[in-house]
């Protein structure tokens, strides 16, 4: 790709300034606004900024595209920009690298922005689980399906074995795709999304045993594996796990007529009590489409809930968090205005910092698994 950065660099008054991260971290949030806007303007069409809905306001306001994991992966696949700055977490930036054009470079402003759920499934553990399925004689009829919130190595594992990736917005479709091709699904790494999706398709809870990677043979017998329809990986999101059925009861008591809408990473008992489930994009759409005067309790990350509360208050829609104490995704929060300014101003100077690059040997099959996801929509 032909980079326009030389021209950008020539116009930069920051050329002489130091671009080390420590210099940025010592400065207050608000002092970054102008610098981000200026660097962004200088980079122009060479750079696209993608922002997940859980990002804080001071960061997401600069995003060219915002969305849930699915929408952002579509945006990453479609952009022809030289640089993709991903304001999200590591697995999202990896997916953007997998889906991007040759020569495109993906930047994650803080490399510590990981996802604790994605870390709950390591490739060696997943391989051990597959070997157990082989020993039970059922691997050939099992389709591995991974949530987007997983490493590229696990996506590649699924792609190579005839499986695919899904997000919370297309998990149902991915389940149907998998059951057209096999008898059983190995679902990684979020047990809650897997259980909620399987249950919505009429699969019994007793047909969805949980594989615990820290137990011998996952804590399951061969018979249990053979009798299962979905083998759920023992992973979860710490943010969504905090929501409890008692929170639903409480908000219903506090606000008669309230609608409870939650992310499907919430536990089964919470989802059963909710009025609707949805990806972050879907939750936003439900609120957008609701009539004036509607009241919602939302079970998802706090930055998104607070932003929606502020945005829809003038339209007479009241929004509260499902758990009064609220919970933020601390790793998403790591993408600060300082990190964003640092990444952008370095780019203005012609330096790519914090590039996320999936290894070539992992790329091929991970891309296959992601392409299958984009094909099912
Ligand atoms: P969405 O795809 O719904 O935005 O979810 C991503 C995520 O990490 C939720 O915890
Ligand atoms: Fe991961 Fe949960 Fe944060 Fe989503 S909210 S990125 S699943 S830790």
mmCIF file of N, CA and C and ligand atoms in Angstrom, residues 52-54 67-70 91-92 147 149 167-168 237 240 263 265 278-281 332, ligand 1:
data_model
loop_
_atom_site.group_PDB
_atom_site.id
_atom_site.type_symbol
_atom_site.label_atom_id
_atom_site.label_comp_id
_atom_site.label_asym_id
_atom_site.label_seq_id
_atom_site.Cartn_x
_atom_site.Cartn_y
_atom_site.Cartn_z
ATOM 1 N N UNK A 52 -15.309 0.138 20.001
ATOM 2 C CA UNK A 52 -16.346 -0.719 20.572
ATOM 3 C C UNK A 52 -17.214 0.092 21.530
ATOM 4 N N UNK A 53 -18.487 -0.340 21.658
ATOM 5 C CA UNK A 53 -19.445 0.398 22.495
ATOM 6 C C UNK A 53 -19.028 0.509 23.967
ATOM 7 N N UNK A 54 -18.140 -0.317 24.443
ATOM 8 C CA UNK A 54 -17.742 -0.229 25.851
ATOM 9 C C UNK A 54 -16.643 0.805 26.094
ATOM 10 N N UNK A 67 -19.464 0.041 17.035
ATOM 11 C CA UNK A 67 -20.308 -1.129 16.836
ATOM 12 C C UNK A 67 -20.039 -2.220 17.833
ATOM 13 N N UNK A 68 -20.804 -3.325 17.668
ATOM 14 C CA UNK A 68 -20.519 -4.532 18.446
ATOM 15 C C UNK A 68 -19.416 -5.298 17.708
ATOM 16 N N UNK A 69 -19.056 -6.444 18.239
ATOM 17 C CA UNK A 69 -17.919 -7.169 17.638
ATOM 18 C C UNK A 69 -18.192 -7.520 16.174
ATOM 19 N N UNK A 70 -19.439 -7.865 15.873
ATOM 20 C CA UNK A 70 -19.747 -8.269 14.497
ATOM 21 C C UNK A 70 -19.634 -7.079 13.540
ATOM 22 N N UNK A 91 -8.521 -9.284 21.232
ATOM 23 C CA UNK A 91 -9.061 -10.239 20.255
ATOM 24 C C UNK A 91 -9.745 -9.505 19.100
ATOM 25 N N UNK A 92 -10.267 -8.304 19.353
ATOM 26 C CA UNK A 92 -10.923 -7.537 18.290
ATOM 27 C C UNK A 92 -9.876 -7.028 17.291
ATOM 28 N N UNK A 147 -16.633 -18.290 20.204
ATOM 29 C CA UNK A 147 -17.074 -16.902 20.325
ATOM 30 C C UNK A 147 -15.918 -16.035 19.827
ATOM 31 N N UNK A 149 -14.698 -13.691 21.160
ATOM 32 C CA UNK A 149 -13.824 -13.367 22.294
ATOM 33 C C UNK A 149 -12.885 -14.538 22.595
ATOM 34 N N UNK A 167 -20.422 -14.253 16.987
ATOM 35 C CA UNK A 167 -20.475 -13.188 17.991
ATOM 36 C C UNK A 167 -21.820 -13.335 18.700
ATOM 37 N N UNK A 168 -22.062 -12.439 19.646
ATOM 38 C CA UNK A 168 -23.339 -12.549 20.355
ATOM 39 C C UNK A 168 -24.512 -12.194 19.442
ATOM 40 N N UNK A 237 -17.512 -14.070 31.384
ATOM 41 C CA UNK A 237 -17.083 -12.670 31.451
ATOM 42 C C UNK A 237 -17.318 -12.173 32.878
ATOM 43 N N UNK A 240 -20.162 -9.438 33.121
ATOM 44 C CA UNK A 240 -21.561 -9.867 32.995
ATOM 45 C C UNK A 240 -21.967 -10.894 34.043
ATOM 46 N N UNK A 263 -27.184 -8.561 28.042
ATOM 47 C CA UNK A 263 -26.263 -9.193 27.080
ATOM 48 C C UNK A 263 -26.267 -10.698 27.339
ATOM 49 N N UNK A 265 -24.041 -12.753 27.536
ATOM 50 C CA UNK A 265 -22.943 -13.244 28.383
ATOM 51 C C UNK A 265 -23.382 -13.326 29.845
ATOM 52 N N UNK A 278 -29.480 -9.392 23.932
ATOM 53 C CA UNK A 278 -28.912 -8.920 22.676
ATOM 54 C C UNK A 278 -27.472 -8.488 22.801
ATOM 55 N N UNK A 279 -26.801 -8.482 21.649
ATOM 56 C CA UNK A 279 -25.449 -7.933 21.568
ATOM 57 C C UNK A 279 -25.533 -6.449 21.924
ATOM 58 N N UNK A 280 -24.407 -5.812 22.089
ATOM 59 C CA UNK A 280 -24.427 -4.389 22.455
ATOM 60 C C UNK A 280 -25.188 -3.574 21.398
ATOM 61 N N UNK A 281 -24.973 -3.905 20.135
ATOM 62 C CA UNK A 281 -25.654 -3.166 19.057
ATOM 63 C C UNK A 281 -27.176 -3.359 19.162
ATOM 64 N N UNK A 332 -11.107 -2.855 28.615
ATOM 65 C CA UNK A 332 -11.544 -1.875 27.601
ATOM 66 C C UNK A 332 -11.125 -0.468 28.053
HETATM 67 P P1 LIG B 1 -20.689 -7.410 21.536
HETATM 68 O O1 LIG B 1 -20.266 -8.186 20.346
HETATM 69 O O2 LIG B 1 -22.124 -7.616 21.896
HETATM 70 O O3 LIG B 1 -20.379 -5.963 21.383
HETATM 71 O O4 LIG B 1 -19.911 -7.964 22.803
HETATM 72 C C1 LIG B 1 -18.536 -7.913 22.923
HETATM 73 C C2 LIG B 1 -18.122 -8.146 24.292
HETATM 74 O O5 LIG B 1 -16.971 -8.304 24.575
HETATM 75 C C3 LIG B 1 -19.148 -8.210 25.305
HETATM 76 O O6 LIG B 1 -18.582 -8.438 26.541
#
